[in-house]
Coordinates of C-alpha atoms in Angstrom, one line a residue:
M1 CA 0.0 0.0 0.0
N2 CA 1.2 3.5 -0.7
A3 CA 2.6 5.1 2.4
G4 CA 0.5 8.2 2.1
I5 CA -2.7 6.0 1.7
A6 CA -1.7 3.9 4.7
A7 CA -1.3 7.0 6.8
L8 CA -4.6 8.3 5.6
H9 CA -6.3 4.8 6.6
A10 CA -4.6 5.1 10.0
V11 CA -6.0 8.5 10.6
A12 CA -9.5 7.4 9.5
S13 CA -9.4 4.4 11.8
K14 CA -8.7 6.4 15.0
E15 CA -11.4 6.9 17.6
A16 CA -10.6 10.7 17.7
R17 CA -8.5 12.9 15.5
I18 CA -6.6 16.1 16.1
I19 CA -7.6 18.5 13.2
V20 CA -6.6 22.0 12.4
G21 CA -9.5 23.9 11.0
L22 CA -8.9 27.1 8.9
M23 CA -11.2 29.8 7.8
S24 CA -10.4 32.9 5.8
G25 CA -13.7 34.7 4.8
T26 CA -14.8 37.5 2.5
S27 CA -14.0 40.1 5.0
L28 CA -10.3 39.4 4.5
D29 CA -9.5 40.0 8.1
G30 CA -7.1 37.1 8.4
L31 CA -6.8 33.4 9.0
D32 CA -8.7 31.7 11.8
V33 CA -6.8 28.7 13.1
A34 CA -8.7 26.2 15.4
L35 CA -6.9 23.2 16.9
C36 CA -9.7 20.7 17.6
R37 CA -10.0 17.2 19.0
V38 CA -12.9 15.5 17.1
A39 CA -14.1 12.1 18.3
G40 CA -16.7 9.9 16.7
S41 CA -18.5 10.9 13.6
G42 CA -22.1 11.7 12.4
T43 CA -24.6 12.5 15.2
D44 CA -22.1 11.1 17.7
T45 CA -19.5 13.8 16.9
E46 CA -17.9 15.4 19.9
V47 CA -15.6 18.4 19.4
S48 CA -13.2 20.1 21.8
L49 CA -11.6 23.3 20.9
L50 CA -8.1 23.0 22.2
E51 CA -6.6 26.3 20.9
F52 CA -7.6 29.1 18.7
K53 CA -6.0 32.1 17.1
T54 CA -6.9 34.6 14.4
I55 CA -3.7 35.7 12.5
P56 CA -4.5 39.1 10.9
Y57 CA -3.6 39.7 7.2
D58 CA -1.3 42.6 7.0
D59 CA -2.0 45.4 4.4
A60 CA 0.4 43.8 1.9
V61 CA -1.4 40.5 1.9
K62 CA -4.8 42.2 1.7
S63 CA -3.7 44.3 -1.3
Q64 CA -2.5 41.1 -3.2
I65 CA -5.9 39.3 -2.6
R66 CA -7.9 42.4 -3.6
Q67 CA -6.4 42.5 -6.9
V68 CA -8.3 39.3 -7.8
F69 CA -11.1 39.4 -5.2
A70 CA -14.7 39.5 -6.5
R71 CA -13.5 40.9 -9.7
T72 CA -14.9 39.8 -13.1
T73 CA -11.6 40.7 -14.9
V74 CA -8.2 39.8 -13.3
D75 CA -4.6 39.2 -14.2
L76 CA -4.5 35.5 -14.8
M77 CA -0.8 35.3 -14.0
H78 CA -1.3 37.0 -10.6
L79 CA -4.3 34.6 -9.8
T80 CA -2.1 31.6 -10.7
L81 CA 0.8 32.9 -8.5
L82 CA -1.7 33.7 -5.6
N83 CA -2.9 30.1 -5.5
R84 CA 0.4 28.8 -4.6
W85 CA 1.4 31.8 -2.4
I86 CA -1.7 31.7 -0.2
G87 CA -1.3 28.0 0.3
R88 CA 2.3 28.5 1.5
L89 CA 1.3 31.6 3.6
H90 CA -1.4 29.6 5.4
A91 CA 1.1 26.7 6.0
T92 CA 3.5 29.1 7.5
M93 CA 0.8 30.4 9.8
I94 CA -0.2 26.9 10.9
K95 CA 3.4 26.0 11.7
G96 CA 3.7 29.3 13.8
C97 CA 0.6 28.4 15.7
L98 CA 1.6 24.9 16.4
A99 CA 4.9 26.1 17.7
Q100 CA 3.3 28.7 19.9
W101 CA 1.0 25.9 21.3
E102 CA 3.9 23.6 21.7
V103 CA 2.2 21.0 19.4
S104 CA 4.3 19.0 17.0
P105 CA 3.0 18.7 13.4
D106 CA 3.3 14.9 14.0
E107 CA 0.5 15.2 16.6
V108 CA -2.0 16.6 14.1
D109 CA -3.9 14.2 12.0
A110 CA -5.3 16.5 9.4
V111 CA -5.7 20.2 8.3
A112 CA -9.1 21.3 7.1
S113 CA -8.6 24.4 4.8
H114 CA -11.5 26.4 3.5
G115 CA -9.1 28.5 1.3
Q116 CA -9.5 32.1 0.4
T117 CA -12.6 32.8 -1.7
V118 CA -11.9 35.1 -4.7
M119 CA -15.1 34.5 -6.7
H120 CA -18.5 33.1 -5.8
A121 CA -20.8 33.0 -8.8
P122 CA -24.1 31.2 -8.5
E123 CA -26.1 30.9 -11.8
F124 CA -28.5 33.6 -11.0
F125 CA -25.7 36.1 -10.6
H126 CA -23.7 35.4 -13.8
G127 CA -26.8 34.6 -15.8
Q128 CA -25.2 32.0 -18.2
P129 CA -27.2 28.7 -17.6
M130 CA -24.7 26.7 -19.6
F131 CA -22.1 27.1 -16.9
G132 CA -24.3 26.6 -13.8
N133 CA -23.1 27.5 -10.3
A134 CA -19.5 28.2 -9.7
T135 CA -17.1 29.3 -6.9
L136 CA -13.3 29.6 -6.6
Q137 CA -11.1 29.4 -3.5
I138 CA -7.3 29.8 -3.7
G139 CA -4.6 28.5 -1.3
D140 CA -3.8 25.1 -2.9
G141 CA -4.1 22.1 -0.5
D142 CA -1.1 20.3 -2.0
H143 CA 1.1 23.2 -0.9
L144 CA -0.4 23.1 2.6
A145 CA 0.2 19.4 2.9
V146 CA 3.8 19.4 1.7
E147 CA 4.7 22.5 3.7
T148 CA 3.2 21.3 6.9
G149 CA 3.8 17.6 6.5
I150 CA 0.1 17.0 7.5
I151 CA -2.7 15.4 5.5
T152 CA -4.8 18.3 4.2
L153 CA -8.5 18.5 3.1
S154 CA -9.4 21.5 1.0
D155 CA -11.6 22.9 -1.8
F156 CA -14.8 22.0 0.2
R157 CA -17.2 23.9 -2.0
Q158 CA -16.7 22.2 -5.2
K159 CA -18.4 18.9 -4.2
H160 CA -21.4 20.9 -3.0
I161 CA -21.8 22.4 -6.4
A162 CA -21.1 19.0 -8.2
A163 CA -24.0 17.5 -6.3
G164 CA -26.4 20.3 -7.3
G165 CA -25.8 23.0 -4.6
Q166 CA -24.6 26.5 -5.0
G167 CA -21.3 26.0 -3.1
A168 CA -22.5 27.8 0.0
P169 CA -23.4 28.0 2.8
L170 CA -21.7 24.8 4.1
A171 CA -22.3 25.5 7.8
V172 CA -25.5 23.3 7.8
Y173 CA -23.4 20.1 8.0
G174 CA -21.3 21.0 11.0
D175 CA -24.2 22.9 12.6
Y176 CA -26.4 19.9 12.6
L177 CA -23.7 17.5 13.8
I178 CA -22.6 19.5 16.8
F179 CA -25.4 22.0 17.6
A180 CA -28.7 20.1 16.9
D181 CA -30.7 19.6 20.2
P182 CA -33.4 17.2 21.1
V183 CA -35.4 19.9 23.0
E184 CA -34.5 23.4 21.9
N185 CA -35.5 24.8 18.5
R186 CA -32.3 26.6 17.3
I187 CA -31.2 29.0 14.6
L188 CA -27.4 29.2 14.1
L189 CA -26.8 32.7 12.6
N190 CA -23.3 33.5 11.3
M191 CA -22.5 37.1 10.4
G192 CA -19.3 37.3 8.4
G193 CA -19.0 39.3 5.2
I194 CA -22.1 37.6 4.1
A195 CA -24.7 36.5 6.6
N196 CA -26.2 33.0 6.7
F197 CA -28.2 30.9 9.1
T198 CA -29.0 27.2 9.7
Y199 CA -32.5 26.2 10.8
L200 CA -32.3 23.4 13.4
P201 CA -35.7 22.4 14.8
A202 CA -35.6 20.3 18.0
A203 CA -35.3 16.6 17.5
A204 CA -35.3 16.9 13.7
G205 CA -33.6 14.6 11.3
A206 CA -30.8 15.7 9.0
D207 CA -33.3 15.8 6.2
A208 CA -35.3 18.6 7.9
V209 CA -32.5 21.1 8.5
F210 CA -32.2 24.1 6.2
V211 CA -29.5 26.7 5.4
T212 CA -29.4 29.9 3.3
D213 CA -27.5 33.1 2.9
T214 CA -29.5 36.2 3.9
G215 CA -27.4 38.8 2.1
P216 CA -24.7 41.3 3.5
G217 CA -23.4 40.8 7.0
N218 CA -20.4 43.1 7.3
T219 CA -19.2 43.2 3.7
L220 CA -21.0 46.6 2.8
L221 CA -20.1 48.2 6.1
D222 CA -16.4 47.3 5.8
A223 CA -16.2 48.3 2.2
Y224 CA -17.7 51.7 2.8
V225 CA -15.5 52.4 5.8
R226 CA -12.4 51.5 4.0
A227 CA -13.4 53.8 1.1
T228 CA -14.5 56.7 3.3
Y229 CA -12.1 56.7 6.2
P230 CA -8.5 55.8 5.0
G231 CA -6.8 53.8 7.8
L232 CA -9.9 52.3 9.2
G233 CA -10.8 48.7 8.3
F234 CA -14.2 48.6 10.0
D235 CA -16.6 50.7 12.1
R236 CA -15.5 49.5 15.5
D237 CA -18.4 49.0 17.9
A238 CA -20.6 50.8 15.3
G239 CA -19.1 54.1 16.6
I240 CA -19.7 55.9 13.4
A241 CA -23.1 54.3 12.5
L242 CA -24.5 55.1 15.9
R243 CA -23.9 58.9 15.1
G244 CA -26.2 58.6 12.0
T245 CA -29.7 58.1 11.0
A246 CA -30.9 55.5 8.5
D247 CA -32.3 57.0 5.3
A248 CA -35.6 55.4 4.3
A249 CA -35.2 56.0 0.5
L250 CA -31.7 54.5 0.4
L251 CA -32.8 51.5 2.5
S252 CA -35.7 50.8 0.2
A253 CA -33.4 50.9 -2.8
L254 CA -30.9 48.6 -1.3
K255 CA -33.8 46.1 -0.6
T256 CA -34.8 46.0 -4.3
S257 CA -31.8 43.9 -5.3
P258 CA -32.9 40.9 -7.3
F259 CA -31.1 38.7 -5.0
F260 CA -33.9 39.1 -2.5
R261 CA -36.5 37.8 -5.0
E262 CA -34.5 34.5 -5.6
P263 CA -36.2 31.4 -3.9
L264 CA -34.7 30.1 -0.8
P265 CA -32.1 28.8 -0.3
R266 CA -30.0 31.5 -2.0
T267 CA -26.3 32.4 -1.8
I268 CA -24.2 35.4 -2.9
G269 CA -21.0 37.3 -2.0
P270 CA -19.2 40.7 -2.5
E271 CA -19.5 40.1 -6.3
L272 CA -22.9 41.7 -5.9
F273 CA -22.9 43.5 -2.6
N274 CA -20.0 46.0 -3.0
L275 CA -19.3 49.7 -3.3
D276 CA -20.7 49.9 -6.8
F277 CA -24.0 48.5 -5.4
I278 CA -24.1 51.2 -2.9
R279 CA -23.4 53.9 -5.3
T280 CA -26.0 52.8 -7.8
C281 CA -28.5 52.8 -5.1
Q282 CA -27.4 56.2 -3.9
T283 CA -27.6 57.6 -7.6
E284 CA -31.1 56.2 -8.0
T285 CA -32.4 57.8 -4.8
G286 CA -30.4 61.1 -5.1
T287 CA -28.7 60.4 -1.7
Q288 CA -25.2 60.9 -2.9
G289 CA -24.9 63.8 -0.4
L290 CA -25.7 61.7 2.7
A291 CA -23.2 62.0 5.6
A292 CA -21.1 59.0 6.0
P293 CA -22.6 58.2 9.5
D294 CA -26.1 58.2 7.9
V295 CA -24.9 55.9 5.1
L296 CA -23.4 53.5 7.6
A297 CA -26.5 53.6 9.8
T298 CA -28.5 52.7 6.7
L299 CA -26.2 49.9 5.7
T300 CA -26.3 48.5 9.1
R301 CA -30.1 48.5 9.2
F302 CA -30.1 46.9 5.7
S303 CA -28.0 44.0 7.0
A304 CA -30.1 43.7 10.1
E305 CA -33.5 43.8 8.3
T306 CA -32.6 41.4 5.6
I307 CA -31.1 38.9 8.1
A308 CA -34.3 39.0 10.2
D309 CA -36.7 39.1 7.3
T310 CA -35.0 36.1 5.6
L311 CA -35.1 34.2 8.9
L312 CA -38.8 34.9 9.3
E313 CA -39.5 34.0 5.7
C314 CA -37.8 30.6 6.3
L315 CA -39.8 29.9 9.4
A316 CA -43.1 30.9 7.9
A317 CA -42.5 28.6 4.9
R318 CA -42.2 25.7 7.4
G319 CA -45.1 26.7 9.6
A320 CA -42.8 27.5 12.5
K321 CA -43.1 30.4 14.9
A322 CA -40.1 32.6 15.6
Q323 CA -40.9 32.8 19.3
D324 CA -40.5 29.0 19.6
F325 CA -36.8 29.3 18.5
R326 CA -33.6 30.7 20.0
V327 CA -31.0 32.3 17.8
Y328 CA -27.3 31.7 18.5
A329 CA -25.1 34.2 16.7
S330 CA -21.4 33.9 15.6
G331 CA -19.0 35.8 13.3
G332 CA -17.7 39.3 13.3
G333 CA -21.2 40.8 13.2
C334 CA -21.6 39.8 16.9
H335 CA -19.1 42.6 17.8
N336 CA -21.4 45.2 16.2
P337 CA -23.8 46.3 18.9
L338 CA -26.1 48.3 16.5
L339 CA -26.4 45.3 14.1
M340 CA -27.3 43.0 17.0
R341 CA -29.7 45.5 18.6
L342 CA -31.6 46.0 15.3
I343 CA -31.8 42.2 14.6
G344 CA -33.2 41.8 18.1
E345 CA -35.8 44.5 17.6
R346 CA -37.1 42.7 14.4
L347 CA -37.1 39.2 15.8
P348 CA -39.6 38.0 18.5
C349 CA -37.2 35.4 19.9
P350 CA -34.1 35.5 22.2
I351 CA -30.6 36.0 20.7
G352 CA -27.5 34.6 22.3
L353 CA -24.0 33.7 21.1
T354 CA -22.6 30.3 20.2
D355 CA -20.2 30.8 23.1
E356 CA -23.2 29.5 25.2
L357 CA -22.9 26.2 23.3
G358 CA -19.3 25.7 23.9
V359 CA -17.9 27.2 20.6
P360 CA -16.7 30.9 20.6
G361 CA -18.4 32.8 17.8
D362 CA -15.1 33.9 16.3
A363 CA -13.9 30.3 16.1
K364 CA -17.1 28.7 14.9
E365 CA -16.4 28.5 11.2
A366 CA -12.9 27.2 11.5
V367 CA -14.2 24.5 13.9
L368 CA -17.0 23.6 11.4
F369 CA -14.4 22.9 8.6
A370 CA -12.5 20.6 11.1
V371 CA -15.9 18.8 11.6
L372 CA -16.5 18.5 7.8
A373 CA -12.9 17.1 7.4
N374 CA -13.6 14.6 10.2
E375 CA -16.8 13.5 8.5
T376 CA -15.0 12.9 5.2
L377 CA -12.3 11.0 6.8
A378 CA -14.3 8.8 9.3
G379 CA -18.1 9.4 8.8
A380 CA -20.4 6.7 7.5
G381 CA -22.5 9.3 5.7
C382 CA -25.2 11.3 7.3
A383 CA -28.4 11.5 5.1
F384 CA -29.4 15.1 4.6
G385 CA -31.8 14.0 1.8
D386 CA -31.8 15.0 -1.8
R387 CA -32.6 18.7 -1.6
Q388 CA -31.4 21.8 -3.3
G389 CA -28.8 23.5 -1.0
V390 CA -28.2 20.5 1.3
P391 CA -27.1 17.4 -0.7
S392 CA -25.9 14.4 1.2
I393 CA -22.2 14.4 0.5
S394 CA -18.6 14.2 1.8
L395 CA -16.7 17.4 1.3
G396 CA -13.0 18.2 0.7
K397 CA -10.3 17.0 -1.6
I398 CA -7.4 15.1 0.1
S399 CA -3.8 16.2 -0.4
L400 CA -1.1 13.9 1.0
P401 CA 2.2 15.3 2.3
A402 CA 4.4 13.3 0.0

């Protein structure tokens, strides 16, 4: 037997695995690195977060990625070079974390790498049926495997598309395996650049759970702040937005995006919700002269209302009542007090954080990719049914170190 395949078999045969989960989202904040112990598989999965760290991207890294990020026209040479470069950069970050945590790479069974999304293009967005849904993440898994010496699973979103999904959101799989509860009806809401949620009714089977993007989380807020306040990356604690007043005309125009007329589940990214989108809506409504705090107040309300309204739309379609559910939030949006307050005002149910369930909100997505990798390595297959958005599949391509 090939030595790499033998090593893979040995890892898959363990009762528990040490897996490094990685997440770098559309906000381009940096790389989340979660060292997890994952025991069992399927609904018997047990996860312990051993260590966690977010390594910020410096301005030079962000600048390189933004040359190809969510752009319809890019330098193909630069994109090709970045695929290798990001993989090796992430490998260096992993090795740095392991050294800091005094963990040898030999003690780690696998790396689960989401990669860096540079384009997310569901069919409704690009409008070319012959091509279908598409997405692209860079940071090649082979480079991660060779540089770290650790079996690596990567490129998770392609299998989802191959099986009829849109490539996102993938949180539903991990959310169900580690957060579903026999008594409590739950909504797992994640607010990164784009917001999404997983519907987890109590005691439901995997074929009853549901996931969808809602639209912008932080992506419009962060893009507007960077363009308007040089040197700032985001509106810390909503300090700027809290000084403003939401404009009704601009808010109404933002909500007219065709995205919100797509059937659930739907998915999107900064390819649609970006500065050009804001400027177009301002031009249509004659609000180009709005003060920056007023624009940010409007954008924050836009994210909050579309999150809440999509959630209510999902519940109504299933004959469920919002007051019977509890929302557990995660992601960078949890640190925005205005966003959280506005969502709470629109939802007739309690809102907490995933920290209450044992997984810090900032670490949740990296942990979920560790769970997805574990399921691919050791799972017997959990039947999510044959539905749009949640196909029953194993995710991630496997790269051997040598």
